[in-house]
Short mmCIF file of C-alpha atoms in Angstrom, two decimals:
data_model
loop_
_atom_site.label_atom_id
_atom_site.label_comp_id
_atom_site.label_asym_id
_atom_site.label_seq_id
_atom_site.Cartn_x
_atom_site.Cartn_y
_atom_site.Cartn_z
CA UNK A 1 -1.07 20.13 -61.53
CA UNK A 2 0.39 23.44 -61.42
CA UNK A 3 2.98 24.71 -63.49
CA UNK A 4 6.68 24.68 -62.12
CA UNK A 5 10.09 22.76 -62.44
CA UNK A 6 8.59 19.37 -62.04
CA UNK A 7 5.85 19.76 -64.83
CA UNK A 8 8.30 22.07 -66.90
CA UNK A 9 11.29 19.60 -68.38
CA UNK A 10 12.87 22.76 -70.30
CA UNK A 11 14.49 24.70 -67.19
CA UNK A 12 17.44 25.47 -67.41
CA UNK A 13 19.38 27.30 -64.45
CA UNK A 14 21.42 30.36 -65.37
CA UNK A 15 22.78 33.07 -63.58
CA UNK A 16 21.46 36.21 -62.55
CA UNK A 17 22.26 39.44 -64.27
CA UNK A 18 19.07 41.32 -64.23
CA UNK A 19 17.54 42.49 -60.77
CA UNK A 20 13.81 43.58 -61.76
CA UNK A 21 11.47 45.76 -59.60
CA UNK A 22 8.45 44.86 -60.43
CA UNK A 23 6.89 41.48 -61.23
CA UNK A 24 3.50 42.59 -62.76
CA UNK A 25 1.97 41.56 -66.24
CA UNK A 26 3.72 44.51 -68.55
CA UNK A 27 7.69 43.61 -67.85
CA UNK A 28 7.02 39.61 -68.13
CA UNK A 29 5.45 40.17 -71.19
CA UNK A 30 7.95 42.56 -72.35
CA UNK A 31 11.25 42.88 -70.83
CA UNK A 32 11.56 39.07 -69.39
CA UNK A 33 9.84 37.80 -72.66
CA UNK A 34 12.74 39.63 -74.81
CA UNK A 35 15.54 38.37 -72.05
CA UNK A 36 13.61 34.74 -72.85
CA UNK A 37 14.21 35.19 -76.46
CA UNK A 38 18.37 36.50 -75.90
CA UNK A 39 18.92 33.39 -73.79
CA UNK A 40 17.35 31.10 -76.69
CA UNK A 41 19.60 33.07 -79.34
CA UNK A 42 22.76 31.97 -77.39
CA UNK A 43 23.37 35.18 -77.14
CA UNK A 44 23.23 35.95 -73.59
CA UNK A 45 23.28 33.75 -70.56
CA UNK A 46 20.97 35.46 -67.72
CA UNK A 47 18.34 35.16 -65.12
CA UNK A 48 15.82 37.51 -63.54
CA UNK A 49 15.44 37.72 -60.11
CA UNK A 50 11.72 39.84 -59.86
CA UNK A 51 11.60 42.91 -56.54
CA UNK A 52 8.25 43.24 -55.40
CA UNK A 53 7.98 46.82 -55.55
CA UNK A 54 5.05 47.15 -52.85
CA UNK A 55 4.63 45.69 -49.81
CA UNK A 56 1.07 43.76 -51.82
CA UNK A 57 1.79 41.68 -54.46
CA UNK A 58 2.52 38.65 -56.35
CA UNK A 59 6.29 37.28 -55.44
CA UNK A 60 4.65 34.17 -53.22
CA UNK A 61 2.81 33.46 -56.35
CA UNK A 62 5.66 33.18 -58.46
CA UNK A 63 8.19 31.58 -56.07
CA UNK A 64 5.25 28.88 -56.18
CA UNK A 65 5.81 28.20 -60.42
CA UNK A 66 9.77 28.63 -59.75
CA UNK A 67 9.24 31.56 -61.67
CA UNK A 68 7.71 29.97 -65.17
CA UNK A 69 4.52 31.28 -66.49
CA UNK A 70 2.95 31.05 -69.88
CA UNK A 71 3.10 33.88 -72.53
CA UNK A 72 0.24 33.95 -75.00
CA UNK A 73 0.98 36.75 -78.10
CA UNK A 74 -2.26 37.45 -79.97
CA UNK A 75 -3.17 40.06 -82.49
CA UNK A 76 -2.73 40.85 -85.81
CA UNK A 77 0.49 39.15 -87.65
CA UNK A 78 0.66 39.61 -91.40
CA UNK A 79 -2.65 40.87 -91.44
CA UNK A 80 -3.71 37.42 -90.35
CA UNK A 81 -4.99 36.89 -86.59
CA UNK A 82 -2.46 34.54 -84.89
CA UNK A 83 -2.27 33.38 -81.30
CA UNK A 84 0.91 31.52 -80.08
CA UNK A 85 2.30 30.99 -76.71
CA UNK A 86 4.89 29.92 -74.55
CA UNK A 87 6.75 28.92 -71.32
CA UNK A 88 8.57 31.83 -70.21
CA UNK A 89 11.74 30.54 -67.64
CA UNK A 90 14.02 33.54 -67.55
CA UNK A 91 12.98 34.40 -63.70
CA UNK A 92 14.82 32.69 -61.11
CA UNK A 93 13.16 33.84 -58.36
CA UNK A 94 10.99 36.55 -56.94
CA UNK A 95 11.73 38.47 -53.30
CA UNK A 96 9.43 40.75 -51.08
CA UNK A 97 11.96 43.03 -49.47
CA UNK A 98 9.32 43.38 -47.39
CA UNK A 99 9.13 40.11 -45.65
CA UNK A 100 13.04 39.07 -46.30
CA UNK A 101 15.21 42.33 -46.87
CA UNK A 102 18.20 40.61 -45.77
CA UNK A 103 17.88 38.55 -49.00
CA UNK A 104 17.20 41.50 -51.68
CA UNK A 105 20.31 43.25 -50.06
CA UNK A 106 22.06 40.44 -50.54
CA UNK A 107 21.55 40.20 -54.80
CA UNK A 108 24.23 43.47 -54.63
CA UNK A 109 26.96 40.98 -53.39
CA UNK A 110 26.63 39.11 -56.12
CA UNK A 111 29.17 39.72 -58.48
CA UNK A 112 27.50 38.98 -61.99
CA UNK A 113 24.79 40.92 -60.94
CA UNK A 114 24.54 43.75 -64.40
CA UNK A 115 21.23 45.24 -64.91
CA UNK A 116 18.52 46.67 -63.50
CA UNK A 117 15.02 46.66 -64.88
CA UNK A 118 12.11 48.75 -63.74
CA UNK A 119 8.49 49.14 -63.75
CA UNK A 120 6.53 50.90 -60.45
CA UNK A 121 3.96 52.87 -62.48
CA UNK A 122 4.45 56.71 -63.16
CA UNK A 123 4.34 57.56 -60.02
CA UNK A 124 7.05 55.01 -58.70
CA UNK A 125 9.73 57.44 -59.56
CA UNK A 126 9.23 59.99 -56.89
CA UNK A 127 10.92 61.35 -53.86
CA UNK A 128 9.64 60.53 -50.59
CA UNK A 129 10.77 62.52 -47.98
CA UNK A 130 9.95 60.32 -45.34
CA UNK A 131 12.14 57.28 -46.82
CA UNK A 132 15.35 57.01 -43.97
CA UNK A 133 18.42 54.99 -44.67
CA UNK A 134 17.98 52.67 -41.91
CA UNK A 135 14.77 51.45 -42.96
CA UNK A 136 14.14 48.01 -44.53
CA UNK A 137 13.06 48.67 -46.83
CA UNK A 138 12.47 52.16 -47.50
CA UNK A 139 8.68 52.68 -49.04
CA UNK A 140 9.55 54.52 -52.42
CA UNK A 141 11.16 52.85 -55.26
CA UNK A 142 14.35 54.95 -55.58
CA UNK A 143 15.61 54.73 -52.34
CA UNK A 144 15.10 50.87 -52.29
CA UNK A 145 17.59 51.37 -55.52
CA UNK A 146 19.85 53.90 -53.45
CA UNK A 147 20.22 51.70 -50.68
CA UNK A 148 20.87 48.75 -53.35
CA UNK A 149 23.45 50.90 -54.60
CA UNK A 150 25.41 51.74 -52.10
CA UNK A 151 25.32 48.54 -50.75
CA UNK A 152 26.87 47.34 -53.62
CA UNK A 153 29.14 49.91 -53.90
CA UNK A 154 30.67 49.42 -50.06
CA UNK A 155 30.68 45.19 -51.06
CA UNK A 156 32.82 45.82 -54.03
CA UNK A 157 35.51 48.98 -52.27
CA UNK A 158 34.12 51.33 -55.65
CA UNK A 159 35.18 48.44 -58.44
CA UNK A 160 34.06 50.62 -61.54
CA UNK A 161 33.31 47.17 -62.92
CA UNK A 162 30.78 46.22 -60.39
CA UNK A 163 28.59 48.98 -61.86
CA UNK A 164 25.42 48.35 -63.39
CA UNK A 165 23.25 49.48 -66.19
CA UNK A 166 19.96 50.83 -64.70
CA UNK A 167 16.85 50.95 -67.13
CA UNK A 168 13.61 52.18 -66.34
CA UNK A 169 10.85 51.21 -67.97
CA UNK A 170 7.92 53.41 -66.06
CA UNK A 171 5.64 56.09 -68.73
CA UNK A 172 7.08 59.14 -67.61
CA UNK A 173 9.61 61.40 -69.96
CA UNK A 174 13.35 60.76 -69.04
CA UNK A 175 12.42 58.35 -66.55
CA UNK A 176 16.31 57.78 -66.03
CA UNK A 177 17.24 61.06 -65.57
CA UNK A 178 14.68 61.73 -63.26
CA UNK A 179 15.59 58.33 -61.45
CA UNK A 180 19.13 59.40 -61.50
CA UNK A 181 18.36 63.09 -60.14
CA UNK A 182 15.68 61.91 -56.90
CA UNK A 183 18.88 58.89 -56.53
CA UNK A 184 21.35 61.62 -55.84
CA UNK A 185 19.25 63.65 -53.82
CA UNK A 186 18.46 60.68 -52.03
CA UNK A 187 22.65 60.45 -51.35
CA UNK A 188 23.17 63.83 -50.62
CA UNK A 189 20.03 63.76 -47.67
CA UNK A 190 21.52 60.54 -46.45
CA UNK A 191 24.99 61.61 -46.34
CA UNK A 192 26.55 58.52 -48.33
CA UNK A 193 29.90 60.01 -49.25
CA UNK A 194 31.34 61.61 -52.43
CA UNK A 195 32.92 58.24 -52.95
CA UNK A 196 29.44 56.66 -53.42
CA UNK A 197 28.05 59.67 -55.65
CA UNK A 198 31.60 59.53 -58.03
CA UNK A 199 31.03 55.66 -58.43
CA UNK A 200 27.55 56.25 -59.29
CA UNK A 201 28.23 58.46 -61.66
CA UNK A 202 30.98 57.10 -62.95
CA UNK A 203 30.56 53.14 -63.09
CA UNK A 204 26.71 52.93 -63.76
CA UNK A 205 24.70 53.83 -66.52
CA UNK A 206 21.08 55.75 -66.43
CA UNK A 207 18.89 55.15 -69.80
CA UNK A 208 15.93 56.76 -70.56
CA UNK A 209 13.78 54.70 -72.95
CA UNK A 210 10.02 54.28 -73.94
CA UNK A 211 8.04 51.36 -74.24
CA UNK A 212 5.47 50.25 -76.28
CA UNK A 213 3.22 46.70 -76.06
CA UNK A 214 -0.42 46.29 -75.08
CA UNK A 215 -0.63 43.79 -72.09
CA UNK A 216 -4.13 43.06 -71.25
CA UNK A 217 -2.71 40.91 -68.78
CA UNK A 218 -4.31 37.50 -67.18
CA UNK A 219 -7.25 36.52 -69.19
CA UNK A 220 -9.44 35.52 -66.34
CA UNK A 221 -12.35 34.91 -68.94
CA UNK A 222 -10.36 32.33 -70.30
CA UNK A 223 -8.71 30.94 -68.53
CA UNK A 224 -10.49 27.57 -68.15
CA UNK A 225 -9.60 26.96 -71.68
CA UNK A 226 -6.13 27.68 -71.35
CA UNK A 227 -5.60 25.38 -68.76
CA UNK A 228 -7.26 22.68 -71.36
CA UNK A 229 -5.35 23.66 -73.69
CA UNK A 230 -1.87 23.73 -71.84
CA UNK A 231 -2.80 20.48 -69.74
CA UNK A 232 -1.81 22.19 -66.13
CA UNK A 233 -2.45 24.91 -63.93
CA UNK A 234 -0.79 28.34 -64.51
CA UNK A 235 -1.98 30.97 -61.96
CA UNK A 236 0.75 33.67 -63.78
CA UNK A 237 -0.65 33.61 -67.23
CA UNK A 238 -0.12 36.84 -69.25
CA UNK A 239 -1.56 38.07 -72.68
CA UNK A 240 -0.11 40.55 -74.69
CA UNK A 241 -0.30 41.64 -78.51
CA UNK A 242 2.78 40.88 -81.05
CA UNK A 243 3.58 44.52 -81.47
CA UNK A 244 7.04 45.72 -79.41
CA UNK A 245 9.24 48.62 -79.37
CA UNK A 246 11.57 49.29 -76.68
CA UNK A 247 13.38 52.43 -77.59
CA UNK A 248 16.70 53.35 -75.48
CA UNK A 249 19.04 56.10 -75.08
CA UNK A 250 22.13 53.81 -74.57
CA UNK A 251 26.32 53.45 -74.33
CA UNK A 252 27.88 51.11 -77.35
CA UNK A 253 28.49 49.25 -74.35
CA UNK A 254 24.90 48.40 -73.66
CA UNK A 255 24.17 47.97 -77.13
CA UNK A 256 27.24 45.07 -77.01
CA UNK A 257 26.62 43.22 -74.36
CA UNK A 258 22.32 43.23 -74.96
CA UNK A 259 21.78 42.89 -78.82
CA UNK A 260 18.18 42.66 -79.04
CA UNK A 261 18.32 43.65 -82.55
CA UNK A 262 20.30 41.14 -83.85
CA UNK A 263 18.05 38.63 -83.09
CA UNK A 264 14.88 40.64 -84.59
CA UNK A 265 13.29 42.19 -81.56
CA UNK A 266 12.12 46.16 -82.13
CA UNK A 267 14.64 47.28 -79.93
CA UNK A 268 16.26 50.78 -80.66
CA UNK A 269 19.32 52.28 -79.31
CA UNK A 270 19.38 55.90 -79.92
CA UNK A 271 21.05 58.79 -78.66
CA UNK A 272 17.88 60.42 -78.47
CA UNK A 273 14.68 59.19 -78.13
CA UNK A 274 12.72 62.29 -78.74
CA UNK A 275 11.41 61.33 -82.01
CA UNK A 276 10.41 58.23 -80.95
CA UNK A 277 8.18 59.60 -77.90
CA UNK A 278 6.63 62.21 -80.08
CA UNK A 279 5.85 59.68 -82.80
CA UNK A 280 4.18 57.77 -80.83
CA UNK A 281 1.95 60.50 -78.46
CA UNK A 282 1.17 61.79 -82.04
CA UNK A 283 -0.05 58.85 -83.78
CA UNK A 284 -1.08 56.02 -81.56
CA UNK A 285 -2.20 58.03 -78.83
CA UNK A 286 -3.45 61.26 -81.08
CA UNK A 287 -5.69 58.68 -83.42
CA UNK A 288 -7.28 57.29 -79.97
CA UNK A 289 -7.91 60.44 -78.94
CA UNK A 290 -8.80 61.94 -82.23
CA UNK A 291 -11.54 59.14 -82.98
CA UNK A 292 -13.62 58.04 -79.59
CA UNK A 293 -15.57 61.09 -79.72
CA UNK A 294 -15.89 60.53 -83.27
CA UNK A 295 -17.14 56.73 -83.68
CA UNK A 296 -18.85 57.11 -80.06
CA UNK A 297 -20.67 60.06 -81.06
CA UNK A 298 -21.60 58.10 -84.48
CA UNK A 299 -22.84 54.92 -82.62
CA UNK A 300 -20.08 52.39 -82.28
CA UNK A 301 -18.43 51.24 -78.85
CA UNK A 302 -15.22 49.34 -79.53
CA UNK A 303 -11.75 50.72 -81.34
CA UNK A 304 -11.79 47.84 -83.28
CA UNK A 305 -15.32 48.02 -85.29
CA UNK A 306 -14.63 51.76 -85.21
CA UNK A 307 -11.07 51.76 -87.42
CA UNK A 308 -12.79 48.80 -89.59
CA UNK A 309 -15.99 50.67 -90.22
CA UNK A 310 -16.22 52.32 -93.72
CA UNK A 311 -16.67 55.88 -92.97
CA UNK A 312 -15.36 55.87 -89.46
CA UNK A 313 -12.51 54.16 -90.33
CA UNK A 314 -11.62 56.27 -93.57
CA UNK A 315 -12.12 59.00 -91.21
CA UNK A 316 -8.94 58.22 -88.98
CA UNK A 317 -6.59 56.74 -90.97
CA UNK A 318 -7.19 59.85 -93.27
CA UNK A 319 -6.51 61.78 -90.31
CA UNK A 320 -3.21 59.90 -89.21
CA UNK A 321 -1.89 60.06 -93.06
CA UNK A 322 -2.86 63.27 -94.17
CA UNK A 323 -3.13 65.43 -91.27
CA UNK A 324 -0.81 63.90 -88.10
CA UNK A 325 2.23 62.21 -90.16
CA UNK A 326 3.16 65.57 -92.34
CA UNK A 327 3.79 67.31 -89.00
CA UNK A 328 6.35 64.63 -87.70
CA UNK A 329 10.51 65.14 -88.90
CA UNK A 330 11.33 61.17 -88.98
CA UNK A 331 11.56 59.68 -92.77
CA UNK A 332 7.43 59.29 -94.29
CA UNK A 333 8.19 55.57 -95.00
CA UNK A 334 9.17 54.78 -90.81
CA UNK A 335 6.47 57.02 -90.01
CA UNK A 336 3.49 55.15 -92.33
CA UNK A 337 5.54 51.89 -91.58
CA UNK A 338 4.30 52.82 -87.51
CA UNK A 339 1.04 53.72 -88.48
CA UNK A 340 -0.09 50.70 -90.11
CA UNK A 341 1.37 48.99 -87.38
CA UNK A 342 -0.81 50.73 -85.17
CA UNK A 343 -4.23 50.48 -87.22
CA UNK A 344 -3.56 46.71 -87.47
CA UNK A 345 -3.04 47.04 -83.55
CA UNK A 346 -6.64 49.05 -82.92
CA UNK A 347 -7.85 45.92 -85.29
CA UNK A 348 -6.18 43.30 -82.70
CA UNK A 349 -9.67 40.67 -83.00
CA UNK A 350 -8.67 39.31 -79.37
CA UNK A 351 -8.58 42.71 -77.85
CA UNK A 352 -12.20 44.29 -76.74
CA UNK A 353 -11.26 47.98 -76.16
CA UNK A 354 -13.95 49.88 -75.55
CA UNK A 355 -14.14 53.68 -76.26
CA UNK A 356 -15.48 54.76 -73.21
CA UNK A 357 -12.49 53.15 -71.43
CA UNK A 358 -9.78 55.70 -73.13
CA UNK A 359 -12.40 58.66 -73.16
CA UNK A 360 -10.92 59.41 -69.09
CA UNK A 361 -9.60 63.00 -68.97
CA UNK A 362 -9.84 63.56 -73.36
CA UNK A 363 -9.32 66.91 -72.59
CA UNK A 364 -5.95 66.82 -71.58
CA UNK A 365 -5.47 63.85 -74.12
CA UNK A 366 -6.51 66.38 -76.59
CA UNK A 367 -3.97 69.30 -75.11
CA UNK A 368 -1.18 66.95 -75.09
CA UNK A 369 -1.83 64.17 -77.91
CA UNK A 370 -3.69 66.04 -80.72
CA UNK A 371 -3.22 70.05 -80.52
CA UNK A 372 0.64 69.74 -81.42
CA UNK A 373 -0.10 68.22 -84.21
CA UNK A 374 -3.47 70.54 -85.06
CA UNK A 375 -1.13 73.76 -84.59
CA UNK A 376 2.52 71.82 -86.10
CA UNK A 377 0.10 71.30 -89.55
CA UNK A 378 -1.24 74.92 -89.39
CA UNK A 379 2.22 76.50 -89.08
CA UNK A 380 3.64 74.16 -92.28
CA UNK A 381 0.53 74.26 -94.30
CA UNK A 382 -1.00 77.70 -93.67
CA UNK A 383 -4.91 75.77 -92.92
CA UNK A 384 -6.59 74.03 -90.22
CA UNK A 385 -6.82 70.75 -90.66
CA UNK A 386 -9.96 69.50 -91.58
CA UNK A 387 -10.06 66.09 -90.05
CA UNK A 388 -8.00 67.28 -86.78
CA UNK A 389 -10.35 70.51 -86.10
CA UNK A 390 -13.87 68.11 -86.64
CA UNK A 391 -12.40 65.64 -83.85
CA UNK A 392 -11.71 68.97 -81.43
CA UNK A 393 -15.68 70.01 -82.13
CA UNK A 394 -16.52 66.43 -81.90
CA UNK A 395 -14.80 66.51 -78.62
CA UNK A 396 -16.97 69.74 -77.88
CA UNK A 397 -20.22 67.94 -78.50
CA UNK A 398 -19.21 64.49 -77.04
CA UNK A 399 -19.07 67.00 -73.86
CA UNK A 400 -22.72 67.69 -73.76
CA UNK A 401 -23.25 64.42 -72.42
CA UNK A 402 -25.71 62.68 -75.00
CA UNK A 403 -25.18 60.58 -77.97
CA UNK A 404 -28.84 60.14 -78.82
CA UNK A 405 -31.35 59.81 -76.02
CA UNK A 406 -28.14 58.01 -74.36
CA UNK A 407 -26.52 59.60 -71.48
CA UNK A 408 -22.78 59.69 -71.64
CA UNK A 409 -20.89 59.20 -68.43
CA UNK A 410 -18.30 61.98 -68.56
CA UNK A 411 -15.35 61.43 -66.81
CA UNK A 412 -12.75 64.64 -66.13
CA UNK A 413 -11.35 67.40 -64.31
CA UNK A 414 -14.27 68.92 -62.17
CA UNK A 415 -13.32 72.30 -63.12
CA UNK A 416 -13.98 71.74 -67.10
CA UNK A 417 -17.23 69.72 -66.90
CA UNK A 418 -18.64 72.46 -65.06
CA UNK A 419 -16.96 75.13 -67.66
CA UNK A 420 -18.90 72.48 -70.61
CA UNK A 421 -22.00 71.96 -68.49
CA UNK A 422 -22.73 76.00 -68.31
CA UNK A 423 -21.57 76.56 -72.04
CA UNK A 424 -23.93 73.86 -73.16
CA UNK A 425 -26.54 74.92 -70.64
CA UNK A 426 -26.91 78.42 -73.28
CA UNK A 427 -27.49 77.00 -76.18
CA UNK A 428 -30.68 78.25 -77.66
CA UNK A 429 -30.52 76.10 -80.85
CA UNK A 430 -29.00 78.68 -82.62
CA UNK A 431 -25.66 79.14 -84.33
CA UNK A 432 -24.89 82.02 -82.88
CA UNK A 433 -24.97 80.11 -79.52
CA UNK A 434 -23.14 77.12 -81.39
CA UNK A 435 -20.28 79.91 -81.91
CA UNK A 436 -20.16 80.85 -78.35
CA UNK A 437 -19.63 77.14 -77.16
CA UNK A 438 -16.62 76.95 -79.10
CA UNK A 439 -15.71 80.46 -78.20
CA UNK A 440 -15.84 79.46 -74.42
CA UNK A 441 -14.03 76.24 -74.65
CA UNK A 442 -11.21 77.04 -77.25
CA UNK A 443 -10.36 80.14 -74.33
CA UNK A 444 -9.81 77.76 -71.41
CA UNK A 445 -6.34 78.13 -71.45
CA UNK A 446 -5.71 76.45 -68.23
CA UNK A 447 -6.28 73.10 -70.32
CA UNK A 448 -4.62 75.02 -73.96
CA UNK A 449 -1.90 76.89 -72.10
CA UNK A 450 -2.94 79.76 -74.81
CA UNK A 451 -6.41 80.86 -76.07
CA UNK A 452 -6.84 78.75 -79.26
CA UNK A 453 -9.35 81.84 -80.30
CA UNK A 454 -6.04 83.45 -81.59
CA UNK A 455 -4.99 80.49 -83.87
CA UNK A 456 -6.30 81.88 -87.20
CA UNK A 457 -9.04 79.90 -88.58
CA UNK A 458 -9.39 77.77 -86.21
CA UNK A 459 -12.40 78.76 -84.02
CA UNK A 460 -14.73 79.64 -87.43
CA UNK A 461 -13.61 75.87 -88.44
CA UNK A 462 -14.87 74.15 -85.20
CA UNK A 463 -17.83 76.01 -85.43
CA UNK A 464 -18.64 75.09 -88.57
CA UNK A 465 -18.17 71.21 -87.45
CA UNK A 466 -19.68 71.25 -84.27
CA UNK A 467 -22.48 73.10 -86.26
CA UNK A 468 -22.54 70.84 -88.75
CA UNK A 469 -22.63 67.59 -85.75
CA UNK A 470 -25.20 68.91 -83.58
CA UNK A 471 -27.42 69.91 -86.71
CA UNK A 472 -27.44 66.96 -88.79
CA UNK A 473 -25.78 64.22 -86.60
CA UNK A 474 -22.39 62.63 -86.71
CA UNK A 475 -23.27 60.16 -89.96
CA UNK A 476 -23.91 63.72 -92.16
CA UNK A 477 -21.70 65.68 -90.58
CA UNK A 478 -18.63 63.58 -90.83
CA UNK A 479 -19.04 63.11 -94.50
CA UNK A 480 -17.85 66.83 -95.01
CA UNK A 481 -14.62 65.70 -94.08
#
């Protein structure tokens, strides 16, 4: 028996508001879940009708459960492990422009029609200079949305109050500006009229925001017991933790007419989000990044038994609290709120995340995640930090591709694991050599965007921990931190 209106006695039709690109596991565990949660408030009154964003994917499935599928939230709550779930019915339907583009252009006719919610992966927002106006669809995400637009726009004669409030939810910085920017050039290429580009700019709203929820999506492993459990078939099953921040740069108006808030979701308007981005690259990605080469190098395999392990785990949240959170400008108490959200998120016991799975590219993690806050704590404090500069030589020796007798699988830009392989391949055993190592890598300023060399202190520290690693092994070493 599979899951749909018949087996589901709780749906309840509404209309739809929110046109959604994307129909993957993040925004129905996320966006739709937290429309799900308005509607129950009495707060709002809405329904999602779900784009497939790519000519592949799952809209069949969904038109098949009338757009229901079962939410299960597990993690950390309290401290305590909790798993709930629930019937999600805030998607009406789904449509693949692809096979019926008469019937997504036809969602811009409709009048109540408000909001528009996206998520095509990083590189969804991007100009395509082979998208045409006469195509149906076009292949790239904003000119689906241009022709949407303007379609709209021509329906309604310009009616500033057919506008719409357009929120992208894709992991790239100022996703709606950038949307807004490759949307205009879209108009200007196609020739669709200053009246069109005034009524964009004028009626609808761009909001840049960040996100924040692990989804590890359909648990295929178990899902024979869910389907016990629930008593029917759900092929659109979605896991994701209890932790969620949306964070967006918004009008009062938005803020009115979608109060999250009020009804206790983490949902921020701001008028700049800055803080927010940076506090989160800093200290939930920075502590990844700062501790697999770390715990790996010391013999454990998961994030979890890594931030619960005595040493290793004293290691990073020391690091977070001492060394990342006095470089960051929002109030201490928001700041160590966050990071205990975040250690009891790395302790999530239904979540198996395995170092080697964020070690991809730590190089760039490092240049990106880690050294702002290395060089931010060196400028305010006048030292290195200690716990920050071991994770950088720990780095370093995680690069020599051995934890042991163990080979490590290195995964990274071609042009630094040859720069690490021939630095390594001259070590002699010495110190001196040691020094030289860190000499070489701290200078690759393609990756630094400065030779780290000239930071003072900083390459006599590394070498002092990477000594102190490849001499005595991570479980000494790390105890002179």
């Amino acid at each position: 028996m599979l899951l749909n209106k018949t087996t589901y006695t709780g749906y309840k039709e509404r209309p739809e508001k929110i046109l959604q690109f994307g129909e993957g596991n993040f925004l129905r565990a996320f966006v739709d879940w937290m429309f799900h949660e308005l509607n129950k408030s009495g707060k709002f009154d809405g329904s999602v009708v779900a784009v497939q964003p790519i000519a592949n994917g799952m809209a069949n499935m969904l038109n098949d459960q009338d757009g229901l599928y079962t939410l299960y939230l597990r993690g950390l709550k309290n401290g305590k492990p909790e798993s709930t779930h629930e019937t999600i019915d805030v998607i009406s339907r789904a449509i693949n422009p692809y096979e019926d583009f008469d019937a997504y252009l036809k969602t811009a006719e409709q009048p109540e029609m408000r909001y528009i919610i996206s998520n095509t992966t990083e590189a969804g927002i991007a100009y395509d200079d082979a998208d045409v106006a006469t195509a149906t669809p076009p292949n790239s995400y904003p000119a689906k949305l241009a022709v949407w637009l303007n379609h709209r726009y021509k329906t309604f004669n310009g009616d500033a109050s057919k506008g719409v409030h357009i929120i992208p939810c894709e992991l790239i910085e100022k996703n709606a500006d950038n949307l807004k920017r490759i949307v205009l050039q879209i108009a200007d290429t196609w020739a669709l009229g200053d009246g069109f580009v005034n009524w964009l700019n004028s009626a609808c709203t761009f909001s840049n925001t960040l996100v924040d929820r692990i989804v590890p999506g359909y648990p295929r492993e178990r899902i024979a017991e869910i389907t016990e459990e629930l008593g029917y078939e759900d092929k659109q099953v979605v896991e994701g933790e209890h932790f969620h921040l949306w964070v967006i740069e918004a009008p009062e108006s938005l803020q009115q007419e979608l109060p999250f808030p009020s009804i206790g979701l983490d949902v921020k308007y701001v008028t700049d989000m800055t803080p927010y981005r940076t506090r989160k690259v800093r200290i939930l990605n920075g502590a990844h990044t700062t501790l697999v080469p770390v715990a790996y190098l010391y013999g454990l395999d998961t994030v979890r038994e890594s931030v619960e392990h005595p040493v290793v785990g004293k290691f990073i949240k020391d690091a977070i609290f001492e060394e990342i959170i006095p470089t960051l400008d929002l109030s201490k108490e928001e700041l160590e709120q966050f990071a205990n959200d975040v250690i009891d998120r790395f302790r999530n016991p239904y979540i198996k995340h395995l170092l080697m799975s964020i070690s991809l590219n730590s190089w760039s993690k490092f240049e990106t995640r880690v050294l702002p806050s290395l060089l931010e704590y060196k400028n305010r404090h006048g030292a290195v930090p200690q716990k920050l500069s071991f994770a950088l030589a720990a780095t370093i020796a995680f690069y020599r591709g051995k934890r042991g007798e163990e080979a490590i699988s290195l995964n990274d830009d071609a042009v630094l694991l040859e720069l690490l392989k021939n630095a390594w391949s001259r070590y002699d055993g010495s110190d001196e050599s040691l020094e030289s190592v860190v000499v070489e890598v701290l200078g690759f300023e393609k990756n630094w965007k400065m030779d780290l060399n000239k930071v003072e202190g900083l390459t006599a520290a590394v070498t002092k921990h990477l000594q102190s690693i490849v001499n005595s092994g991570m479980e000494k070493a790390i105890e002179t931190v």
